[in-house]
XYZ file of C-alpha atoms in Angstrom:
510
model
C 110.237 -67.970 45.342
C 106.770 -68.790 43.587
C 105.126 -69.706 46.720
C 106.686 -66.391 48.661
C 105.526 -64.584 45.829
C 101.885 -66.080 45.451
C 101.560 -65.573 49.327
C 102.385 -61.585 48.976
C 99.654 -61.744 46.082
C 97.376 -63.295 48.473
C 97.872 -60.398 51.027
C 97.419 -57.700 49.076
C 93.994 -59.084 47.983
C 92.814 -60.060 51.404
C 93.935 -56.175 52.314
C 91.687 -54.725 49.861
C 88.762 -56.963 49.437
C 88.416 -57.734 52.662
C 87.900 -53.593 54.300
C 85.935 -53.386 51.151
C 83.406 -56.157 51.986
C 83.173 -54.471 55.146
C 82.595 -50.889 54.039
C 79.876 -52.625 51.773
C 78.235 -54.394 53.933
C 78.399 -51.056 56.249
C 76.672 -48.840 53.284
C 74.321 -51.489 53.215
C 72.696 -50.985 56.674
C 71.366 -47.953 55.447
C 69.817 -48.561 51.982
C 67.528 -45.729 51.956
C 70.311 -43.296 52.642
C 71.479 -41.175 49.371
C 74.619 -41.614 50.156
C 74.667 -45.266 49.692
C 73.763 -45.481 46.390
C 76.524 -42.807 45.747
C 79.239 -44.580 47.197
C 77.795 -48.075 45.959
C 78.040 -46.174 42.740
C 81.377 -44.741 42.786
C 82.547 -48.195 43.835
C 81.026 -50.090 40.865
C 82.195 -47.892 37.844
C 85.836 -48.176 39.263
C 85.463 -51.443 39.603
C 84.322 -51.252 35.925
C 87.174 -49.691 34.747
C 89.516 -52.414 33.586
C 86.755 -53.674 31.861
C 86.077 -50.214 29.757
C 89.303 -50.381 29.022
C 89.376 -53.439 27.537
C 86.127 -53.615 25.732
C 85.174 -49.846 25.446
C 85.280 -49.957 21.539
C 83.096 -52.971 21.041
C 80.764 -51.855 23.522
C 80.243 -48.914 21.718
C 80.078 -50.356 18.262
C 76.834 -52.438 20.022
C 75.451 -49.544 22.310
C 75.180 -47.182 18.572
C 71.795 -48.062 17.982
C 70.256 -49.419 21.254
C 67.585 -47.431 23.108
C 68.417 -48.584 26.705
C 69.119 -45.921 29.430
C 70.679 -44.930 32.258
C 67.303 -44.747 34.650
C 69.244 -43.509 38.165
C 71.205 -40.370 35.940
C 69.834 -36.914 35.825
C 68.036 -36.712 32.145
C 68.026 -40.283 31.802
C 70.870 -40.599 29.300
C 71.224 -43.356 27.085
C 73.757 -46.120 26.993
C 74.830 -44.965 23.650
C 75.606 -41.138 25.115
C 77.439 -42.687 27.983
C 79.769 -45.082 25.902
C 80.871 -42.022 23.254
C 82.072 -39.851 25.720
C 83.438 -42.858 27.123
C 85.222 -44.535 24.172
C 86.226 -41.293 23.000
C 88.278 -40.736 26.476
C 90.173 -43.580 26.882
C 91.034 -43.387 23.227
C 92.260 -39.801 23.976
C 94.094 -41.094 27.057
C 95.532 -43.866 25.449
C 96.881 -41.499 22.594
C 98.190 -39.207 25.135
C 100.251 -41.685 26.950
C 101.543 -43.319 23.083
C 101.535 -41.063 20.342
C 101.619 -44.092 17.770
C 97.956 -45.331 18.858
C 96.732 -41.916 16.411
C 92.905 -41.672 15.275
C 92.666 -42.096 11.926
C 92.742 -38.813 10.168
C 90.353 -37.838 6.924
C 90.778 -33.864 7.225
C 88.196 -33.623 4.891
C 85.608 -35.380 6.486
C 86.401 -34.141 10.387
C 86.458 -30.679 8.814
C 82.767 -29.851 7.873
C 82.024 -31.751 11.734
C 83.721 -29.415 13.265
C 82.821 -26.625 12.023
C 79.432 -27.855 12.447
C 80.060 -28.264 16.390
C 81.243 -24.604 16.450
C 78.208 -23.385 14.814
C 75.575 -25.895 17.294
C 78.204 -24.528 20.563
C 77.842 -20.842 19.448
C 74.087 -20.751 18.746
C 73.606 -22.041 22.007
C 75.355 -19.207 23.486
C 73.555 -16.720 21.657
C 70.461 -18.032 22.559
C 69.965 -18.963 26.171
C 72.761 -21.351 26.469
C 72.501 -25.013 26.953
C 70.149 -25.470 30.248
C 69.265 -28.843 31.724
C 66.100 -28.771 33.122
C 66.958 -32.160 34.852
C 69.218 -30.632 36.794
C 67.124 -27.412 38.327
C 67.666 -25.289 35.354
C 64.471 -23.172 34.527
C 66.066 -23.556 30.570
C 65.360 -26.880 28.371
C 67.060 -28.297 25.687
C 70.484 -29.026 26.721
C 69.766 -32.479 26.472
C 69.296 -32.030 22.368
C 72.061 -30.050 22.270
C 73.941 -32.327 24.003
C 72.703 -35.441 21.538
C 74.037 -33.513 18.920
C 77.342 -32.772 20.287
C 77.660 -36.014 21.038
C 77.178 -37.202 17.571
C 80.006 -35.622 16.553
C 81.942 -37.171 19.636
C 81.076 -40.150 18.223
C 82.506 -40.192 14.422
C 85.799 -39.587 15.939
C 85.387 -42.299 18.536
C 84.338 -44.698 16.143
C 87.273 -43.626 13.675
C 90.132 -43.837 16.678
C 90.450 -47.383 16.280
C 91.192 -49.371 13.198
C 89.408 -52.493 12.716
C 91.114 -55.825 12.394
C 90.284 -57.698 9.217
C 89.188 -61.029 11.373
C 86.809 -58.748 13.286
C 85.069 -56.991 10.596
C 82.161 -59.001 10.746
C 81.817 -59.054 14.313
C 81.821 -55.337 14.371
C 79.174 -54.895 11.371
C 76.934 -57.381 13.445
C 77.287 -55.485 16.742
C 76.439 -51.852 15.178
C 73.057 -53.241 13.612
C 72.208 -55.573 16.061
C 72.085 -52.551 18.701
C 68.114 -51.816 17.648
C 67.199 -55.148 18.963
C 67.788 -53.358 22.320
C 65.023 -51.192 21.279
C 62.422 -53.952 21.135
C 63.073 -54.783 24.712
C 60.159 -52.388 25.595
C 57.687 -53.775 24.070
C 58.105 -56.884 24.680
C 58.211 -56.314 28.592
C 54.719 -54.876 28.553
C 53.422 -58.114 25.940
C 55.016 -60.580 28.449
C 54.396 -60.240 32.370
C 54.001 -57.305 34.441
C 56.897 -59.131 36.949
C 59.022 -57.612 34.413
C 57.869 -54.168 34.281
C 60.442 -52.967 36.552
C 63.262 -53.754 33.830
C 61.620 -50.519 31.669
C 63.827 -48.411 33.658
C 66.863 -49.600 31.772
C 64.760 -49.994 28.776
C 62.449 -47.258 28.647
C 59.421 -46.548 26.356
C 60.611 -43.105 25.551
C 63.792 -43.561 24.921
C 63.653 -42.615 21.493
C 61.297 -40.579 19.555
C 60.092 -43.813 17.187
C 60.017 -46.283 20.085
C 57.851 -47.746 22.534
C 53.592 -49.019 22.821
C 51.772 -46.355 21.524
C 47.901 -46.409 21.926
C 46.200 -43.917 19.352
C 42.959 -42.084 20.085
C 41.185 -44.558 17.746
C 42.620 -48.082 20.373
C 45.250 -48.538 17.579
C 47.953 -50.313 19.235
C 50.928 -49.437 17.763
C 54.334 -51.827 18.617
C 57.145 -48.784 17.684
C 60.107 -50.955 19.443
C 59.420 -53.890 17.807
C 59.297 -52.311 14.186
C 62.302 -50.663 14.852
C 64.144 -54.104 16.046
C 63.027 -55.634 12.932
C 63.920 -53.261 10.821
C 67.229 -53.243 12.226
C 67.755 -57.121 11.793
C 66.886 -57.497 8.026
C 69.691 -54.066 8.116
C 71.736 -56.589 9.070
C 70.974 -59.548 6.979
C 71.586 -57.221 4.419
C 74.939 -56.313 4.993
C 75.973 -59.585 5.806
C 75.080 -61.203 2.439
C 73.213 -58.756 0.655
C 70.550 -59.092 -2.158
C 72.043 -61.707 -3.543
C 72.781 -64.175 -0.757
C 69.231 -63.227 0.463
C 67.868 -64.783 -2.636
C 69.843 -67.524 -2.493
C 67.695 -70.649 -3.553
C 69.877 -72.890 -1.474
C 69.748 -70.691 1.394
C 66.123 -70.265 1.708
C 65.730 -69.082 5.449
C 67.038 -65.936 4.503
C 64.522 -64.806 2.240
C 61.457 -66.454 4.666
C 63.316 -64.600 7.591
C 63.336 -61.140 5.760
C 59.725 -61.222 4.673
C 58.840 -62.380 8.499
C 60.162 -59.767 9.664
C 59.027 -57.003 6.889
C 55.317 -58.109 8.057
C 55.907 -57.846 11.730
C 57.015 -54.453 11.082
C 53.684 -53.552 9.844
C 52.708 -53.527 13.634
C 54.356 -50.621 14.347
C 52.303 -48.369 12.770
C 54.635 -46.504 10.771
C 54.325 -45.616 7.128
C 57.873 -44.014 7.385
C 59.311 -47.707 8.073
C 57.946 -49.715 5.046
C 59.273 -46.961 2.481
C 62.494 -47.123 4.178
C 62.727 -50.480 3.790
C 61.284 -50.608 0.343
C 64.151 -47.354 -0.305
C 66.924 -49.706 1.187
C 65.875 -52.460 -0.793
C 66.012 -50.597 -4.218
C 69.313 -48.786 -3.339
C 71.084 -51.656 -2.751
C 69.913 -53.537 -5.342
C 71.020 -50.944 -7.923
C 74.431 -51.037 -6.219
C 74.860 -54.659 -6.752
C 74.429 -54.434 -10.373
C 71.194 -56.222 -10.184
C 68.659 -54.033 -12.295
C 70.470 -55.685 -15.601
C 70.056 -59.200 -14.418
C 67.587 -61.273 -14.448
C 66.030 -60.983 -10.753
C 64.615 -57.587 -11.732
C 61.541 -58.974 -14.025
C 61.576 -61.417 -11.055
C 61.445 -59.238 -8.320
C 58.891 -56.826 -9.735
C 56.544 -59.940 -10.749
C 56.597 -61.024 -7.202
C 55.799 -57.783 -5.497
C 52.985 -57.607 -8.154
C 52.123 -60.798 -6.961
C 52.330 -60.228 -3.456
C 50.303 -56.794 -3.441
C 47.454 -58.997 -5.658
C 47.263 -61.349 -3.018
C 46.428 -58.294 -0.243
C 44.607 -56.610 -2.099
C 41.474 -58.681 -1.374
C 42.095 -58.867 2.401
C 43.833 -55.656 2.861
C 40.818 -53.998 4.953
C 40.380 -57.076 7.198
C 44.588 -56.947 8.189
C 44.714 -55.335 11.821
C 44.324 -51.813 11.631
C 47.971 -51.209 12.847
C 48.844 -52.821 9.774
C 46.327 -50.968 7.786
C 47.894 -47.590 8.989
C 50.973 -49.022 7.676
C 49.999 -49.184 4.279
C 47.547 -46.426 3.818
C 50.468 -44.540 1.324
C 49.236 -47.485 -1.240
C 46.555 -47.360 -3.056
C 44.675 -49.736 -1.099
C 41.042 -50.394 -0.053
C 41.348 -50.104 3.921
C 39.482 -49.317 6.624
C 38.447 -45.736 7.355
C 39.528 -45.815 10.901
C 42.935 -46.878 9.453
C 43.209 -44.325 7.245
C 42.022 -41.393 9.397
C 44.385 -42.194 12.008
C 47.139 -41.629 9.507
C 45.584 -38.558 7.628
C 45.056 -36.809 11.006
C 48.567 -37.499 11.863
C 49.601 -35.605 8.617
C 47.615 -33.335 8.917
C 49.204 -32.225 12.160
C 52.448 -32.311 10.620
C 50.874 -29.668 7.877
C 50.020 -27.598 10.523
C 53.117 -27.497 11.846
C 54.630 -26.521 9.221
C 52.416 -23.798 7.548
C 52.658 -22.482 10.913
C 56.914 -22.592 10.961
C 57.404 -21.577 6.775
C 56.838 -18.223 7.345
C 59.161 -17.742 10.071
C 62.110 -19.362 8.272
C 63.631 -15.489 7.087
C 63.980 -14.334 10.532
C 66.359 -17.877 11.524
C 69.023 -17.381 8.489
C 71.408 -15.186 9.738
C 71.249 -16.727 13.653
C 69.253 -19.879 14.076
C 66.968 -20.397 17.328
C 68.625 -23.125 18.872
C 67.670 -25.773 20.581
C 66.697 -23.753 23.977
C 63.295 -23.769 25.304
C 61.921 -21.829 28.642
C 59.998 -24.115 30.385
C 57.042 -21.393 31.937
C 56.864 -20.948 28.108
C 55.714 -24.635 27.784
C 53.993 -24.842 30.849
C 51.255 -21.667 29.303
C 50.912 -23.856 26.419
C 49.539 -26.776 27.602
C 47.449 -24.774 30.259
C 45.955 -23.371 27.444
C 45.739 -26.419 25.545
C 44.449 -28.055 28.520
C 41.871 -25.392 28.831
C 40.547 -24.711 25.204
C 40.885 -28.293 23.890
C 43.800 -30.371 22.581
C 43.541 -28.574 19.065
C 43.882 -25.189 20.512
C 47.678 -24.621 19.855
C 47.408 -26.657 16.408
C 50.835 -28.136 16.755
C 52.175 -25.015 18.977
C 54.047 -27.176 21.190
C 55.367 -29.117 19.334
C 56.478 -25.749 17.234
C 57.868 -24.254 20.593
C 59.569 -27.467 21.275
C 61.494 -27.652 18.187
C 59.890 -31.027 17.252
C 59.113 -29.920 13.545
C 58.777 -33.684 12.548
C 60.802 -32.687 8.993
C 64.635 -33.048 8.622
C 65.577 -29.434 6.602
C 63.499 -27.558 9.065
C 65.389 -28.805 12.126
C 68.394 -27.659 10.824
C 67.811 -24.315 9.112
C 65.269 -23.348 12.239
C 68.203 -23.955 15.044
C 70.882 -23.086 13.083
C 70.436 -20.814 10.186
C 72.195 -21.012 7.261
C 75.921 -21.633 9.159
C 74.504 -25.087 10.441
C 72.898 -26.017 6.905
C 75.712 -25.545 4.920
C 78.178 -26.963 7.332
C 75.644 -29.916 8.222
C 75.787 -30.678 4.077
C 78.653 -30.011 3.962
C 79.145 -33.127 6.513
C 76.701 -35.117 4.221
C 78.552 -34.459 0.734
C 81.774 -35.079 2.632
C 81.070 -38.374 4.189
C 78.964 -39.576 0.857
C 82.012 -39.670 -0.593
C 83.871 -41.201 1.474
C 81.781 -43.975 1.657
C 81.418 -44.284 -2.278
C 85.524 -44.362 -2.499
C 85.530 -46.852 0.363
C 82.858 -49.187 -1.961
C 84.681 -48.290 -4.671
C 88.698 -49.366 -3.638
C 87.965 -50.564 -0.274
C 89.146 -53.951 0.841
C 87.517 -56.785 -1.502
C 86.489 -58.468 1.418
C 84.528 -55.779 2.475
C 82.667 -55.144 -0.073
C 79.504 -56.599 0.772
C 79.933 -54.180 4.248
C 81.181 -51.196 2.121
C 78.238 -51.344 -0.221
C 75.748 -51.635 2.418
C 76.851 -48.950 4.495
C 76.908 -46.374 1.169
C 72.827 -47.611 0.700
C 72.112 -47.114 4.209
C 73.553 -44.013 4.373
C 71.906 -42.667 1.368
C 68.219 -44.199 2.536
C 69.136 -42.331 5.908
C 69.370 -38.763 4.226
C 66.665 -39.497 1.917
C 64.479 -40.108 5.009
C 65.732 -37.429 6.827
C 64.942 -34.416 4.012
C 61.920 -36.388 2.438
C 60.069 -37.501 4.587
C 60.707 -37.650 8.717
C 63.938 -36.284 10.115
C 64.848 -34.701 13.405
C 68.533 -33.071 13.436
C 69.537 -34.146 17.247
C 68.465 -37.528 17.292
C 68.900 -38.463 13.831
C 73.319 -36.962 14.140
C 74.388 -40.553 14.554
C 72.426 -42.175 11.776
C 75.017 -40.051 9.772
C 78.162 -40.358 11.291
C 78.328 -43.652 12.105
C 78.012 -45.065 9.262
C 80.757 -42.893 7.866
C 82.928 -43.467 11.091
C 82.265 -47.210 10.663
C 83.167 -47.193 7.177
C 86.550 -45.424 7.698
C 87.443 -47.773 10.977
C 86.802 -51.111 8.607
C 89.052 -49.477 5.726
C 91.756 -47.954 7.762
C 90.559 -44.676 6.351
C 89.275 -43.634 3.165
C 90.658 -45.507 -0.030
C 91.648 -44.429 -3.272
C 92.541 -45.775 -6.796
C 95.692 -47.916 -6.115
C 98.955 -45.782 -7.649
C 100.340 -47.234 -11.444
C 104.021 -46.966 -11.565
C 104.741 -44.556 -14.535
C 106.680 -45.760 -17.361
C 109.326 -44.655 -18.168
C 110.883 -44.663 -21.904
C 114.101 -46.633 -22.773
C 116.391 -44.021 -24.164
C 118.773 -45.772 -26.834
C 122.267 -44.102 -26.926
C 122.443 -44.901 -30.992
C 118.917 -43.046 -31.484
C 120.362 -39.984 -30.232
C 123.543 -40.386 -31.696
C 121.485 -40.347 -35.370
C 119.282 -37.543 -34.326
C 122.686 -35.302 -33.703
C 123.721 -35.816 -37.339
C-alpha cells in the first residue's frame, strides 16, 4: 500500500513538473518578449505562495524598516509596501476561513487610525484623487498617498498575530535589523562596480534619508550607512539596554555602540546624532538611571570625550564636520556652510508655506501634484538659476522637510487631530504595556516606549515627513501590542469581603 501510494505521488509530480519545465524552457526561447517575464512572473509568486503563507509574518516583521525595492513594478515599490498588503491578506483570509484566528482588538487605538484613513481617502477625492504617474496618469502623488495608507495597513497586520513568548526576541531583532537593508546601497557603490547591477533591488532612492549623496561643496555623504548604524545600536538597545551596554564584563557592547555612533558621523546628518543622543537620554531616564551612579559617570565621559575633539574637530572629514556643526565647535567653514545653506533652504521653505496655512484648515491640499505643474518649475529653475524658485518645488511637491506642516498642509485640521489623536492613543498604550506588560519583556517594552517618543520628537522638532515617516509610528505600537497580546493593565485585586458575625448583629438588634 506504501509503495502504490508513493508511486501515485510520483505521478502526479512528474505530471506537473514535467509540462512545466517544458512551458519554461518554451518562454525561455524568447527572453526579450514581454510576455515572458509576465508569465515567468506569474509562475514564480505562485510558486511562492506556500512559502508566504508560512513565513508572511516574520517576513514582514524584517521587511518594516528595509529600503530594498521591487525594481521590475510600476513605481518601484518597496519590499516593505509589498509584504503589508501581503501579511495583512492572508491574515484576513485566514480569519475568514476560522473565526478563532481574530486580530487582536484595542478599539481605542484602531479608532483614531481609522478615522485618520477616512480623512487621507477623502482629501484625496476632493483634491484630484490619487494618480500614479507610473502608470500613465498625468496626476502625481498616489504613491504618498498610498505609503500612508499603507501605514495604517500595517498596524493591523502587525497586531493580527500574537507573538509567542520563545519568539519575542527573534521578532524584536528582525524589526530593527531591517535598516541594515538600507546600507546595502552604499556599500555596492564603495565595493566593485560588478555589483552595481544589485542597486535595482537596493536602490539609492529608496528612501528620502538614504543613499551616496555628493554635495555641491565634494562632501560625500554615506546616508545608507548612517541609517544601518543607527538602526543596529536601536537594536543593541533593546536587547540589553543601558545597562547591559555598560556592562564592565561585557565590554564589546559599549566599544560596538561607540563604533558605530562614529561611523554614523559619515552620513552627514545632524538630524541622526541628536536622535541618537535623544534615544540615549530617554531611555536612560526610563531605566531609573538618572538617580544612580552612572549619571555623574556618563556626563564626565561625554565631557571627556567632546575635550578630546575639540582640538582636532576641524581636521575630522568634513562629512563628519557637517555632522557636528549644531555643537559649538571650531570646524571648518566649508563644513559649516554646507549645513547652514541646507537650513537655510528649509527657512525658505517655510516662510514661503506659513502664510498659506489658513487657507488648508478646513480642507487640506493633499498629497496630489500635476506633473506640467512641476515640469514649468524646473524649466524655470533650469532657466533663471537653481535659486530661482527658492524651495518652490520642493513647496509644490509637498516635501516641506518639517513634520506639523506635512500634516496640517495635506490634511487640515481633520488629519491633525485624528493623526494626534493616533499619537496620544498609541503613547499610551505603549506606557501601560512598559508598565504591566510581561516581566520578560520589559527590556523590549521600555525600548519601544523611548523609541517611539524620540520618533515624534523628531518628527515635530526637527525633520518629519507625514507619508514616509506613518510606520515609524505604528509599528512600534503594533509591535508592542503583538509581544503583549494586547494592551495590559493593572492586574485585578480580589475585593474583600467582611466576615459578618451572626452574634454582632444579634447585639446590635437589642
Amino acid at each position: 500500500m506504501t509503495n502504490a501510494f508513493s508511486l501515485f505521488k510520483s505521478l502526479i509530480i512528474y505530471g506537473i513538473c514535467l509540462p512545466l519545465a517544458i512551458f519554461v524552457g518554451y518562454l525561455l526561447a524568447t527572453p526579450e518578449d514581454l510576455t515572458t517575464y509576465g508569465a515567468l512572473g506569474l509562475l514564480l509568486v505562485l510558486m511562492s505562495v506556500p512559502l508566504f503563507l508560512r513565513f508572511h509574518y516574520p517576513w514582514l516583521i524584517f521587511c518594516w524598516n528595509s529600503s530594498a525595492g521591487l525594481y521590475f513594478l510600476p513605481g518601484r515599490p518597496s519590499f516593505c509596501l509589498m509584504m503589508i498588503f501581503i501579511s495583512f491578506g492572508f491574515s484576513f483570509l485566514a480569519y475568514v476561513m476560522n473565526r478563532d484566528l481574530k486580530f487582536i482588538s484595542v478599539p481605542w487605538v484602531a479608532r483614531p487610525l481609522l478615522l485618520f484613513a477616512g480623512v487621507v481617502i477623502g482629501t484625496a477625492y476632493f483634491t484630484g484623487g490619487i494618480g500614479l504617474n507610473a502608470l500613465g496618469s498625468e496626476v502625481s502623488g498616489g504613491k504618498r498617498y498610498i505609503f500612508l495608507l499603507s501605514g495604517v495597513v500595517g498596524y493591523f497586520a502587525l497586531t493580527a498575530v500574537r507573538i509567542p513568548v520563545r519568539k519575542a526576541a527573534l521578532y524584536v531583532n528582525l524589526f530593527f535589523i531591517g535598516f541594515v537593508i538600507t546600507a546595502i546601497g552604499n556599500i555596492l557603490y564603495l565595493l566593485s562596480p560588478a555589483l552595481y547591477f544589485l542597486a535595482y533591488l537596493f536602490p539609492q532612492d529608496a528612501a528620502t534619508n538614504t543613499g551616496l549623496i555628493e554635495t555641491g561643496s565634494g562632501i560625500t555623504r554615506l546616508g545608507s550607512l548612517a541609517t544601518a548604524c543607527v538602526g543596529i545600536v536601536y537594536l543593541l538597545l533593546a536587547r540589553y539596554g543601558i545597562i547591559g551596554i555598560l556592562d564592565v564584563r561585557k565590554a564589546w557592547r559599549i566599544l560596538l555602540v561607540i563604533a558605530l555612533a562614529v561611523t554614523s558621523l559619515f552620513g552627514g546628518y545632524r538630524s541622526k546624532v541628536i536622535e541618537l543622543a535623544a534615544a540615549f537620554a530617554v531611555l536612560f531616564y526610563f531605566e531609573g538611571l538618572f538617580r544612580s551612579r552612572l549619571l555623574p559617570a556618563v556626563l564626565l565621559a561625554g565631557v571627556l570625550g567632546l575635550a578630546l575633539v575639540l582640538p582636532f574637530a576641524s581636521k575630522l572629514p568634513l562629512t563628519v564636520q557637517r555632522s557636528l556643526t549644531f555643537l559649538p565647535l571650531k570646524l571648518d567653514v566649508e563644513a559649516e556652510l554646507n549645513a547652514q545653506a541646507s537650513t537655510d533652504w528649509r527657512l525658505a521653505i517655510w516662510s514661503e508655506v506659513l502664510p498659506t496655512v489658513p487657507q488648508y484648515l478646513l480642507m487640506g491640499k493633499g498629497l496630489a501634484m500635476d506633473m506640467r505643474d512641476l515640469e514649468m518649475m524646473r524649466s524655470a529653475s533650469f532657466n533663471r538659476g537653481p535659486d530661482s524658485t527658492s524651495g518652490a518645488g520642493a513647496t509644490l511637491a509637498g516635501d516641506y522637510h518639517n513634520g506639523p506642516l506635512s500634516i496640517i498642509i495635506p490634511f487640515g485640521l481633520g488629519g491633525t487631530i485624528t493623526f494626534l489623536w493616533f499619537l496620544g492613543a498609541g503613547f499610551r498604550a505603549l506606557q501601560l504595556n512598559n508598565r504591566y506588560g510581561n516581566p520578560d519583556f520589559a527590556r523590549y517594552n521600555r525600548f519601544l516606549l523611548a523609541y517611539f517618543i524620540v520618533k515624534v520628537l523628531m518628527f515635530m522638532f526637527v525633520f518629519g515627513s507625514l507619508y514616509s515617516d506613518v510606520v515609524f509610528f505604528t509599528g512600534p505600537v503594533g509591535l508592542s501590542i503583538a509581544l503583549n497580546g494586547g494592551v495590559l493593565g493593572p492586574a485585578l485585586q480580589p475585593a474583600a469581603r467582611p466576615a459578618m458575625s451572626r452574634f454582632k448583629l444579634a447585639n446590635a438588634a437589642r
